[in-house]
PDB file of C-alpha atoms in Angstrom:
ATOM      1  CA  UNK W1334       5.698  14.684  22.560  1.00  0.00           C
ATOM      2  CA  UNK W1335       6.526  12.194  25.292  1.00  0.00           C
ATOM      3  CA  UNK W1336      10.261  11.637  25.472  1.00  0.00           C
ATOM      4  CA  UNK W1337      10.960  14.546  23.116  1.00  0.00           C
ATOM      5  CA  UNK W1338      13.762  15.927  25.266  1.00  0.00           C
ATOM      6  CA  UNK W1339      15.537  12.604  25.791  1.00  0.00           C
ATOM      7  CA  UNK W1340      18.963  12.021  24.230  1.00  0.00           C
ATOM      8  CA  UNK W1341      19.073  15.444  22.556  1.00  0.00           C
ATOM      9  CA  UNK W1342      22.829  15.421  23.031  1.00  0.00           C
ATOM     10  CA  UNK W1343      23.026  12.093  21.231  1.00  0.00           C
ATOM     11  CA  UNK W1344      21.398  13.653  18.172  1.00  0.00           C
ATOM     12  CA  UNK W1345      24.018  16.355  18.042  1.00  0.00           C
ATOM     13  CA  UNK W1346      26.809  13.838  18.486  1.00  0.00           C
ATOM     14  CA  UNK W1347      25.500  11.643  15.669  1.00  0.00           C
ATOM     15  CA  UNK W1348      25.112  14.654  13.379  1.00  0.00           C
ATOM     16  CA  UNK W1349      28.679  15.761  14.071  1.00  0.00           C
ATOM     17  CA  UNK W1350      29.959  12.243  13.367  1.00  0.00           C
ATOM     18  CA  UNK W1351      28.173  12.095  10.017  1.00  0.00           C
ATOM     19  CA  UNK W1352      29.327  15.548   8.978  1.00  0.00           C
ATOM     20  CA  UNK W1353      32.897  14.574   9.815  1.00  0.00           C
ATOM     21  CA  UNK W1354      32.853  11.586   7.441  1.00  0.00           C
ATOM     22  CA  UNK W1355      32.308  12.903   3.923  1.00  0.00           C
ATOM     23  CA  UNK W1356      32.282  10.496   1.015  1.00  0.00           C
ATOM     24  CA  UNK W1357      32.849  12.260  -2.255  1.00  0.00           C
ATOM     25  CA  UNK W1358      31.300  15.387  -0.842  1.00  0.00           C
ATOM     26  CA  UNK W1359      28.256  13.477   0.417  1.00  0.00           C
ATOM     27  CA  UNK W1360      27.372  12.685   4.006  1.00  0.00           C
ATOM     28  CA  UNK W1361      27.954   8.972   4.601  1.00  0.00           C
ATOM     29  CA  UNK W1362      24.738   6.940   4.585  1.00  0.00           C
ATOM     30  CA  UNK W1363      23.364   5.751   7.896  1.00  0.00           C
ATOM     31  CA  UNK W1364      23.669   2.045   8.639  1.00  0.00           C
ATOM     32  CA  UNK W1365      20.808  -0.152   9.821  1.00  0.00           C
ATOM     33  CA  UNK W1366      20.587  -3.635  11.291  1.00  0.00           C
ATOM     34  CA  UNK W1367      17.314  -5.499  11.810  1.00  0.00           C
ATOM     35  CA  UNK W1368      16.611  -7.845  14.702  1.00  0.00           C
ATOM     36  CA  UNK W1369      13.590 -10.059  14.089  1.00  0.00           C
ATOM     37  CA  UNK W1370      13.226  -9.502  10.366  1.00  0.00           C
ATOM     38  CA  UNK W1371       9.756 -10.875   9.729  1.00  0.00           C
ATOM     39  CA  UNK W1372       7.064  -9.346   7.551  1.00  0.00           C
ATOM     40  CA  UNK W1373       7.431  -5.799   8.888  1.00  0.00           C
ATOM     41  CA  UNK W1374      11.211  -5.845   8.856  1.00  0.00           C
ATOM     42  CA  UNK W1375      11.328  -7.312   5.365  1.00  0.00           C
ATOM     43  CA  UNK W1376       8.957  -4.748   3.862  1.00  0.00           C
ATOM     44  CA  UNK W1377      10.674  -1.771   5.483  1.00  0.00           C
ATOM     45  CA  UNK W1378      14.134  -3.180   4.832  1.00  0.00           C
ATOM     46  CA  UNK W1379      13.442  -3.616   1.128  1.00  0.00           C
ATOM     47  CA  UNK W1380      11.998  -0.111   0.810  1.00  0.00           C
ATOM     48  CA  UNK W1381      14.940   1.534   2.566  1.00  0.00           C
ATOM     49  CA  UNK W1382      17.414  -0.539   0.565  1.00  0.00           C
ATOM     50  CA  UNK W1383      15.744   0.228  -2.773  1.00  0.00           C
ATOM     51  CA  UNK W1384      15.514   3.948  -2.013  1.00  0.00           C
ATOM     52  CA  UNK W1385      19.070   3.980  -0.615  1.00  0.00           C
ATOM     53  CA  UNK W1386      17.840   5.498   2.630  1.00  0.00           C
ATOM     54  CA  UNK W1387      19.986   3.231   4.803  1.00  0.00           C
ATOM     55  CA  UNK W1388      22.807   0.777   4.232  1.00  0.00           C
ATOM     56  CA  UNK W1389      21.555  -2.513   5.655  1.00  0.00           C
ATOM     57  CA  UNK W1390      24.320  -4.222   7.612  1.00  0.00           C
ATOM     58  CA  UNK W1391      23.032  -7.290   9.455  1.00  0.00           C
ATOM     59  CA  UNK W1392      19.913  -9.388   9.953  1.00  0.00           C
ATOM     60  CA  UNK W1393      19.373 -11.428  13.110  1.00  0.00           C
ATOM     61  CA  UNK W1394      16.475 -13.886  13.294  1.00  0.00           C
ATOM     62  CA  UNK W1395      15.738 -16.899  15.461  1.00  0.00           C
ATOM     63  CA  UNK W1396      16.886 -19.181  12.661  1.00  0.00           C
ATOM     64  CA  UNK W1397      19.589 -18.756  10.068  1.00  0.00           C
ATOM     65  CA  UNK W1398      17.218 -19.985   7.368  1.00  0.00           C
ATOM     66  CA  UNK W1399      14.608 -17.300   8.057  1.00  0.00           C
ATOM     67  CA  UNK W1400      17.306 -14.621   8.173  1.00  0.00           C
ATOM     68  CA  UNK W1401      18.612 -15.816   4.804  1.00  0.00           C
ATOM     69  CA  UNK W1402      15.109 -15.608   3.334  1.00  0.00           C
ATOM     70  CA  UNK W1403      14.739 -12.096   4.713  1.00  0.00           C
ATOM     71  CA  UNK W1404      18.083 -11.060   3.243  1.00  0.00           C
ATOM     72  CA  UNK W1405      17.105 -12.487  -0.143  1.00  0.00           C
ATOM     73  CA  UNK W1406      13.763 -10.654  -0.079  1.00  0.00           C
ATOM     74  CA  UNK W1407      15.368  -7.340   0.856  1.00  0.00           C
ATOM     75  CA  UNK W1408      18.340  -7.765  -1.448  1.00  0.00           C
ATOM     76  CA  UNK W1409      20.841  -6.821   1.239  1.00  0.00           C
ATOM     77  CA  UNK W1410      21.976  -7.638   4.750  1.00  0.00           C
ATOM     78  CA  UNK W1411      24.420 -10.170   6.180  1.00  0.00           C
ATOM     79  CA  UNK W1412      23.029 -12.973   8.324  1.00  0.00           C
ATOM     80  CA  UNK W1413      24.346 -13.197  11.888  1.00  0.00           C
ATOM     81  CA  UNK W1414      23.710 -15.876  14.497  1.00  0.00           C
ATOM     82  CA  UNK W1415      23.438 -13.802  17.656  1.00  0.00           C
ATOM     83  CA  UNK W1416      23.588 -10.288  19.074  1.00  0.00           C
ATOM     84  CA  UNK W1417      27.330 -10.540  19.582  1.00  0.00           C
ATOM     85  CA  UNK W1418      27.754 -11.029  15.845  1.00  0.00           C
ATOM     86  CA  UNK W1419      26.074  -7.745  14.963  1.00  0.00           C
ATOM     87  CA  UNK W1420      28.338  -5.040  13.625  1.00  0.00           C
ATOM     88  CA  UNK W1421      28.037  -1.555  15.092  1.00  0.00           C
ATOM     89  CA  UNK W1422      25.218   0.232  13.275  1.00  0.00           C
ATOM     90  CA  UNK W1423      23.824   3.725  13.535  1.00  0.00           C
ATOM     91  CA  UNK W1424      20.282   2.380  13.840  1.00  0.00           C
ATOM     92  CA  UNK W1425      18.776  -0.864  15.103  1.00  0.00           C
ATOM     93  CA  UNK W1426      15.221  -1.892  14.248  1.00  0.00           C
ATOM     94  CA  UNK W1427      13.786  -4.487  16.622  1.00  0.00           C
ATOM     95  CA  UNK W1428      10.937  -5.946  14.565  1.00  0.00           C
ATOM     96  CA  UNK W1429      10.231  -9.002  16.686  1.00  0.00           C
ATOM     97  CA  UNK W1430       6.878  -9.966  18.169  1.00  0.00           C
ATOM     98  CA  UNK W1431       5.816  -7.626  20.961  1.00  0.00           C
ATOM     99  CA  UNK W1432       6.727 -10.027  23.757  1.00  0.00           C
ATOM    100  CA  UNK W1433      10.342 -10.203  22.538  1.00  0.00           C
ATOM    101  CA  UNK W1434      11.097  -6.500  22.044  1.00  0.00           C
ATOM    102  CA  UNK W1435      12.403  -5.784  25.541  1.00  0.00           C
ATOM    103  CA  UNK W1436      14.301  -9.088  25.665  1.00  0.00           C
ATOM    104  CA  UNK W1437      16.080  -8.384  22.377  1.00  0.00           C
ATOM    105  CA  UNK W1438      16.855  -4.826  23.416  1.00  0.00           C
ATOM    106  CA  UNK W1439      18.373  -6.107  26.646  1.00  0.00           C
ATOM    107  CA  UNK W1440      20.504  -8.571  24.677  1.00  0.00           C
ATOM    108  CA  UNK W1441      21.588  -5.846  22.265  1.00  0.00           C
ATOM    109  CA  UNK W1442      22.666  -3.641  25.151  1.00  0.00           C
ATOM    110  CA  UNK W1443      24.422  -6.520  26.913  1.00  0.00           C
ATOM    111  CA  UNK W1444      26.373  -7.286  23.731  1.00  0.00           C
ATOM    112  CA  UNK W1445      27.951  -3.831  23.929  1.00  0.00           C
ATOM    113  CA  UNK W1446      26.570  -2.648  20.595  1.00  0.00           C
ATOM    114  CA  UNK W1447      25.098   0.641  21.825  1.00  0.00           C
ATOM    115  CA  UNK W1448      26.642   3.995  22.564  1.00  0.00           C
ATOM    116  CA  UNK W1449      25.542   7.630  22.814  1.00  0.00           C
ATOM    117  CA  UNK W1450      24.331   8.476  19.327  1.00  0.00           C
ATOM    118  CA  UNK W1451      22.869   5.037  18.579  1.00  0.00           C
ATOM    119  CA  UNK W1452      19.194   4.835  17.651  1.00  0.00           C
ATOM    120  CA  UNK W1453      16.976   1.896  18.577  1.00  0.00           C
ATOM    121  CA  UNK W1454      13.316   1.661  17.570  1.00  0.00           C
ATOM    122  CA  UNK W1455      10.480  -0.795  17.149  1.00  0.00           C
ATOM    123  CA  UNK W1456       7.274  -0.828  15.089  1.00  0.00           C
ATOM    124  CA  UNK W1457       4.789  -2.235  17.586  1.00  0.00           C
ATOM    125  CA  UNK W1458       1.405  -0.582  17.667  1.00  0.00           C
ATOM    126  CA  UNK W1459       0.607  -1.720  21.197  1.00  0.00           C
ATOM    127  CA  UNK W1460       3.873  -0.964  23.007  1.00  0.00           C
ATOM    128  CA  UNK W1461       5.702   2.309  23.535  1.00  0.00           C
ATOM    129  CA  UNK W1462       9.386   3.148  23.353  1.00  0.00           C
ATOM    130  CA  UNK W1463       9.630   2.456  27.097  1.00  0.00           C
ATOM    131  CA  UNK W1464      10.208  -1.170  26.062  1.00  0.00           C
ATOM    132  CA  UNK W1465      13.664  -0.009  24.966  1.00  0.00           C
ATOM    133  CA  UNK W1466      14.766   1.127  28.422  1.00  0.00           C
ATOM    134  CA  UNK W1467      17.991  -0.899  28.220  1.00  0.00           C
ATOM    135  CA  UNK W1468      19.052   1.140  25.191  1.00  0.00           C
ATOM    136  CA  UNK W1469      18.154   4.394  26.908  1.00  0.00           C
ATOM    137  CA  UNK W1470      20.338   3.397  29.852  1.00  0.00           C
ATOM    138  CA  UNK W1471      23.321   3.240  27.488  1.00  0.00           C
ATOM    139  CA  UNK W1472      22.681   6.668  25.989  1.00  0.00           C
ATOM    140  CA  UNK W1473      20.880   5.568  22.843  1.00  0.00           C
ATOM    141  CA  UNK W1474      17.894   7.471  21.486  1.00  0.00           C
ATOM    142  CA  UNK W1475      14.740   5.364  21.284  1.00  0.00           C
ATOM    143  CA  UNK W1476      11.384   5.536  19.526  1.00  0.00           C
ATOM    144  CA  UNK W1477       8.436   3.536  18.280  1.00  0.00           C
ATOM    145  CA  UNK W1478       7.097   4.069  14.763  1.00  0.00           C
ATOM    146  CA  UNK W1479       3.943   2.108  13.951  1.00  0.00           C
ATOM    147  CA  UNK W1480       2.857   1.835  10.299  1.00  0.00           C
ATOM    148  CA  UNK W1481      -0.948   1.821  10.397  1.00  0.00           C
ATOM    149  CA  UNK W1482      -1.592  -0.967   7.921  1.00  0.00           C
ATOM    150  CA  UNK W1483      -1.607  -4.733   7.584  1.00  0.00           C
ATOM    151  CA  UNK W1484       1.666  -6.503   6.767  1.00  0.00           C
ATOM    152  CA  UNK W1485       0.178  -9.854   5.742  1.00  0.00           C
ATOM    153  CA  UNK W1486       2.080  -9.768   2.424  1.00  0.00           C
ATOM    154  CA  UNK W1487       5.482  -7.977   2.533  1.00  0.00           C
ATOM    155  CA  UNK W1488       5.700  -8.027  -1.274  1.00  0.00           C
ATOM    156  CA  UNK W1489       2.388  -6.197  -1.576  1.00  0.00           C
ATOM    157  CA  UNK W1490       3.254  -3.755   1.217  1.00  0.00           C
ATOM    158  CA  UNK W1491       6.604  -2.879  -0.336  1.00  0.00           C
ATOM    159  CA  UNK W1492       4.870  -2.073  -3.604  1.00  0.00           C
ATOM    160  CA  UNK W1493       2.073   0.008  -2.094  1.00  0.00           C
ATOM    161  CA  UNK W1494       3.571   1.747   0.940  1.00  0.00           C
ATOM    162  CA  UNK W1495       3.190   5.314  -0.330  1.00  0.00           C
ATOM    163  CA  UNK W1496       0.734   7.263   1.802  1.00  0.00           C
ATOM    164  CA  UNK W1497       0.897   4.901   4.775  1.00  0.00           C
ATOM    165  CA  UNK W1498       0.323   6.719   8.060  1.00  0.00           C
ATOM    166  CA  UNK W1499       2.760   5.982  10.881  1.00  0.00           C
ATOM    167  CA  UNK W1500       2.130   6.751  14.548  1.00  0.00           C
ATOM    168  CA  UNK W1501       5.407   7.808  16.150  1.00  0.00           C
ATOM    169  CA  UNK W1502       6.616   8.680  19.629  1.00  0.00           C
ATOM    170  CA  UNK W1503       9.941   8.725  21.414  1.00  0.00           C
ATOM    171  CA  UNK W1504      13.110  10.751  21.799  1.00  0.00           C
ATOM    172  CA  UNK W1505      13.592  13.774  19.576  1.00  0.00           C
ATOM    173  CA  UNK W1506      17.020  12.460  18.592  1.00  0.00           C
ATOM    174  CA  UNK W1507      15.536   9.274  17.183  1.00  0.00           C
ATOM    175  CA  UNK W1508      12.534  10.888  15.517  1.00  0.00           C
ATOM    176  CA  UNK W1509      14.728  13.508  13.847  1.00  0.00           C
ATOM    177  CA  UNK W1510      16.319  10.654  11.882  1.00  0.00           C
ATOM    178  CA  UNK W1511      13.413   8.226  11.587  1.00  0.00           C
ATOM    179  CA  UNK W1512      10.873  10.822  10.461  1.00  0.00           C
ATOM    180  CA  UNK W1513      12.762  11.670   7.250  1.00  0.00           C
ATOM    181  CA  UNK W1514      13.614   7.983   6.752  1.00  0.00           C
ATOM    182  CA  UNK W1515       9.962   6.984   6.757  1.00  0.00           C
ATOM    183  CA  UNK W1516       9.070   9.989   4.603  1.00  0.00           C
ATOM    184  CA  UNK W1517      11.658   8.792   2.086  1.00  0.00           C
ATOM    185  CA  UNK W1518       9.636   5.606   1.535  1.00  0.00           C
ATOM    186  CA  UNK W1519       6.326   7.454   1.218  1.00  0.00           C
ATOM    187  CA  UNK W1520       5.038   7.395   4.794  1.00  0.00           C
ATOM    188  CA  UNK W1521       3.112  10.149   6.531  1.00  0.00           C
ATOM    189  CA  UNK W1522       3.742  10.645  10.247  1.00  0.00           C
ATOM    190  CA  UNK W1523       1.389  11.465  13.096  1.00  0.00           C
ATOM    191  CA  UNK W1524       2.789  12.158  16.547  1.00  0.00           C
ATOM    192  CA  UNK W1525       1.184  10.287  19.433  1.00  0.00           C
ATOM    193  CA  UNK W1526       1.595  10.476  23.187  1.00  0.00           C
ATOM    194  CA  UNK W1527       3.623   7.693  24.743  1.00  0.00           C
ATOM    195  CA  UNK W1528       1.148   7.239  27.599  1.00  0.00           C
ATOM    196  CA  UNK W1529      -1.765   6.893  25.133  1.00  0.00           C
ATOM    197  CA  UNK W1530      -0.122   4.214  22.991  1.00  0.00           C
ATOM    198  CA  UNK W1531      -2.409   1.386  24.129  1.00  0.00           C
ATOM    199  CA  UNK W1532      -5.613   3.337  23.441  1.00  0.00           C
ATOM    200  CA  UNK W1533      -4.168   4.461  20.102  1.00  0.00           C
ATOM    201  CA  UNK W1534      -3.595   0.840  19.143  1.00  0.00           C
ATOM    202  CA  UNK W1535      -7.067  -0.166  20.307  1.00  0.00           C
ATOM    203  CA  UNK W1536      -8.445   2.336  17.794  1.00  0.00           C
ATOM    204  CA  UNK W1537      -6.518   0.571  15.037  1.00  0.00           C
ATOM    205  CA  UNK W1538      -7.870  -2.792  16.199  1.00  0.00           C
ATOM    206  CA  UNK W1539     -11.438  -1.454  16.031  1.00  0.00           C
ATOM    207  CA  UNK W1540     -10.849  -0.124  12.522  1.00  0.00           C
ATOM    208  CA  UNK W1541      -9.054  -3.183  11.168  1.00  0.00           C
ATOM    209  CA  UNK W1542      -9.316  -6.456  13.075  1.00  0.00           C
ATOM    210  CA  UNK W1543     -12.827  -6.067  14.443  1.00  0.00           C
ATOM    211  CA  UNK W1544     -14.041  -4.934  11.031  1.00  0.00           C
ATOM    212  CA  UNK W1545     -13.088  -8.366   9.730  1.00  0.00           C
ATOM    213  CA  UNK W1546     -14.943  -9.962  12.643  1.00  0.00           C
ATOM    214  CA  UNK W1547     -18.072  -7.974  11.761  1.00  0.00           C
ATOM    215  CA  UNK W1548     -17.845  -9.174   8.169  1.00  0.00           C
ATOM    216  CA  UNK W1549     -17.681 -12.732   9.471  1.00  0.00           C
ATOM    217  CA  UNK W1550     -20.733 -12.161  11.702  1.00  0.00           C
ATOM    218  CA  UNK W1551     -22.693 -10.664   8.798  1.00  0.00           C
ATOM    219  CA  UNK W1552     -21.735 -13.588   6.579  1.00  0.00           C
ATOM    220  CA  UNK W1553     -22.863 -16.058   9.245  1.00  0.00           C
ATOM    221  CA  UNK W1554     -26.220 -14.278   9.522  1.00  0.00           C
ATOM    222  CA  UNK W1555     -26.735 -14.331   5.760  1.00  0.00           C
ATOM    223  CA  UNK W1556     -25.869 -18.042   5.651  1.00  0.00           C
ATOM    224  CA  UNK W1557     -28.314 -18.738   8.488  1.00  0.00           C
ATOM    225  CA  UNK W1558     -30.927 -16.893   6.416  1.00  0.00           C
ATOM    226  CA  UNK W1559     -30.321 -19.268   3.495  1.00  0.00           C
ATOM    227  CA  UNK W1560     -27.706 -17.394   1.441  1.00  0.00           C
ATOM    228  CA  UNK W1561     -24.649 -19.269   0.145  1.00  0.00           C
ATOM    229  CA  UNK W1562     -21.387 -18.161   1.837  1.00  0.00           C
ATOM    230  CA  UNK W1563     -19.767 -16.892  -1.378  1.00  0.00           C
ATOM    231  CA  UNK W1564     -22.871 -14.935  -2.340  1.00  0.00           C
ATOM    232  CA  UNK W1565     -23.122 -13.563   1.193  1.00  0.00           C
ATOM    233  CA  UNK W1566     -19.729 -11.909   0.815  1.00  0.00           C
ATOM    234  CA  UNK W1567     -20.840 -10.360  -2.466  1.00  0.00           C
ATOM    235  CA  UNK W1568     -23.873  -8.888  -0.702  1.00  0.00           C
ATOM    236  CA  UNK W1569     -21.723  -7.531   2.118  1.00  0.00           C
ATOM    237  CA  UNK W1570     -19.051  -5.930  -0.060  1.00  0.00           C
ATOM    238  CA  UNK W1571     -21.047  -3.010  -1.537  1.00  0.00           C
ATOM    239  CA  UNK W1572     -22.747  -2.309   1.790  1.00  0.00           C
ATOM    240  CA  UNK W1573     -19.418  -2.165   3.566  1.00  0.00           C
ATOM    241  CA  UNK W1574     -17.498  -0.235   0.926  1.00  0.00           C
ATOM    242  CA  UNK W1575     -20.237   2.348   0.366  1.00  0.00           C
ATOM    243  CA  UNK W1576     -20.826   2.863   4.087  1.00  0.00           C
ATOM    244  CA  UNK W1577     -17.108   3.295   4.688  1.00  0.00           C
ATOM    245  CA  UNK W1578     -16.733   5.688   1.759  1.00  0.00           C
ATOM    246  CA  UNK W1579     -19.635   7.798   3.022  1.00  0.00           C
ATOM    247  CA  UNK W1580     -18.275   7.826   6.576  1.00  0.00           C
ATOM    248  CA  UNK W1581     -14.873   9.026   5.380  1.00  0.00           C
ATOM    249  CA  UNK W1582     -16.410  11.605   3.057  1.00  0.00           C
ATOM    250  CA  UNK W1583     -19.192  12.947   5.284  1.00  0.00           C
ATOM    251  CA  UNK W1584     -18.222  11.886   8.797  1.00  0.00           C
ATOM    252  CA  UNK W1585     -19.817   8.963  10.695  1.00  0.00           C
ATOM    253  CA  UNK W1586     -22.853  10.827  12.048  1.00  0.00           C
ATOM    254  CA  UNK W1587     -23.907  12.273   8.693  1.00  0.00           C
ATOM    255  CA  UNK W1588     -23.239   8.998   6.869  1.00  0.00           C
ATOM    256  CA  UNK W1589     -25.403   6.894   9.195  1.00  0.00           C
ATOM    257  CA  UNK W1590     -28.411   5.211   7.545  1.00  0.00           C
ATOM    258  CA  UNK W1591     -30.661   2.304   8.469  1.00  0.00           C
ATOM    259  CA  UNK W1592     -33.518   1.644  10.890  1.00  0.00           C
ATOM    260  CA  UNK W1593     -31.979   3.354  13.920  1.00  0.00           C
ATOM    261  CA  UNK W1594     -31.151   6.464  11.900  1.00  0.00           C
ATOM    262  CA  UNK W1595     -34.793   6.507  10.735  1.00  0.00           C
ATOM    263  CA  UNK W1596     -36.142   5.925  14.231  1.00  0.00           C
ATOM    264  CA  UNK W1597     -37.662   2.585  13.201  1.00  0.00           C
ATOM    265  CA  UNK W1598     -37.391   0.910  16.600  1.00  0.00           C
ATOM    266  CA  UNK W1599     -39.944  -1.776  15.713  1.00  0.00           C
ATOM    267  CA  UNK W1600     -37.615  -3.149  13.038  1.00  0.00           C
ATOM    268  CA  UNK W1601     -34.666  -3.020  15.440  1.00  0.00           C
ATOM    269  CA  UNK W1602     -36.662  -4.997  18.010  1.00  0.00           C
ATOM    270  CA  UNK W1603     -37.688  -7.658  15.485  1.00  0.00           C
ATOM    271  CA  UNK W1604     -34.101  -8.002  14.267  1.00  0.00           C
ATOM    272  CA  UNK W1605     -32.823  -8.377  17.816  1.00  0.00           C
ATOM    273  CA  UNK W1606     -35.324 -11.146  18.538  1.00  0.00           C
ATOM    274  CA  UNK W1607     -34.421 -12.949  15.307  1.00  0.00           C
ATOM    275  CA  UNK W1608     -30.704 -12.761  16.063  1.00  0.00           C
ATOM    276  CA  UNK W1609     -31.301 -13.849  19.651  1.00  0.00           C
ATOM    277  CA  UNK W1610     -33.193 -16.918  18.471  1.00  0.00           C
ATOM    278  CA  UNK W1611     -30.375 -17.725  16.043  1.00  0.00           C
ATOM    279  CA  UNK W1612     -27.288 -16.903  18.143  1.00  0.00           C
ATOM    280  CA  UNK W1613     -27.755 -15.479  21.679  1.00  0.00           C
ATOM    281  CA  UNK W1614     -24.091 -14.486  21.886  1.00  0.00           C
ATOM    282  CA  UNK W1615     -24.281 -12.458  18.677  1.00  0.00           C
ATOM    283  CA  UNK W1616     -27.565 -10.954  19.901  1.00  0.00           C
ATOM    284  CA  UNK W1617     -25.598  -9.381  22.751  1.00  0.00           C
ATOM    285  CA  UNK W1618     -23.280  -7.827  20.176  1.00  0.00           C
ATOM    286  CA  UNK W1619     -26.276  -6.593  18.169  1.00  0.00           C
ATOM    287  CA  UNK W1620     -27.727  -4.994  21.295  1.00  0.00           C
ATOM    288  CA  UNK W1621     -24.469  -3.235  22.137  1.00  0.00           C
ATOM    289  CA  UNK W1622     -24.083  -1.933  18.602  1.00  0.00           C
ATOM    290  CA  UNK W1623     -27.695  -0.777  18.597  1.00  0.00           C
ATOM    291  CA  UNK W1624     -27.029   1.288  21.720  1.00  0.00           C
ATOM    292  CA  UNK W1625     -23.893   2.854  20.222  1.00  0.00           C
ATOM    293  CA  UNK W1626     -25.679   3.476  16.932  1.00  0.00           C
ATOM    294  CA  UNK W1627     -28.520   5.193  18.807  1.00  0.00           C
ATOM    295  CA  UNK W1628     -25.955   7.568  20.312  1.00  0.00           C
ATOM    296  CA  UNK W1629     -24.586   8.215  16.832  1.00  0.00           C
ATOM    297  CA  UNK W1630     -28.086   8.863  15.481  1.00  0.00           C
ATOM    298  CA  UNK W1631     -28.682  11.412  18.234  1.00  0.00           C
ATOM    299  CA  UNK W1632     -25.477  13.186  17.242  1.00  0.00           C
ATOM    300  CA  UNK W1633     -26.707  13.212  13.659  1.00  0.00           C
ATOM    301  CA  UNK W1634     -29.991  14.786  14.764  1.00  0.00           C
ATOM    302  CA  UNK W1635     -28.220  17.398  16.906  1.00  0.00           C
ATOM    303  CA  UNK W1636     -25.943  18.304  13.992  1.00  0.00           C
ATOM    304  CA  UNK W1637     -29.060  19.057  11.906  1.00  0.00           C
ATOM    305  CA  UNK W1638     -31.353  20.948  14.322  1.00  0.00           C
ATOM    306  CA  UNK W1639     -33.545  22.197  11.483  1.00  0.00           C
ATOM    307  CA  UNK W1640     -34.536  18.691  10.423  1.00  0.00           C
ATOM    308  CA  UNK W1641     -37.705  17.096  11.870  1.00  0.00           C
TER     309      UNK W1641
END
């Protein structure tokens, strides 16, 4: 894994520190502070607090009010006004928007809160742990752990996190701690290559965000054909859910149905012309998907050489 050899000494130092501080015969719990405690930070913070994985120390947000709301949602965490007010923690989660991760890490390092043995990580899907270079420079172990799911509703996420896949990369020292921590709240981990992080995230965008866009396009087409918007969604739902279920069960090539899979190019041509007359821009999308679907249909045919 990219970065797997980094800060290995820090892992050993942290382990020795924890083993040297027994509490009633138990290793002392690791401490965590969250910088930028929005939807992701709130959901993860609540899960780790409820499962007693970490002791949550501090929460730092842009506004005191939002930090107080985050603390109330999690049920733990003291609100601080700036990086200087953070207490020394074993682990720092920077859960800000992507464009603020490096800036907050720089501020954390400048505040003198990091040392060899510290762990700093973020949960961005698009950015790698290289965004945390300022922490690395001070001997901290860094990582990125990306839960592959939507966080639109932290309450819902916290109640249904079991089984969530998380793409992780970074220093072995950080992952040795974060892997078990995410497992403790029901996550499953998949290791990714640091240099492939952007392509990895693009795959998630195809599977999630663009799927919603396709639903919107299909709804628009139904409405243009005279179907009420609410009814259009009801027509789309079984098509989408059954196609997805078949693709996951059988694989995309085997699950493919429809005119292209049947070789009915006349229907495809008529549909393209109808869409072009309705919305030329969407017709371009239809054409591109038809080409990709033709490739998929060929793979289906190759996988079944005995079929006519």
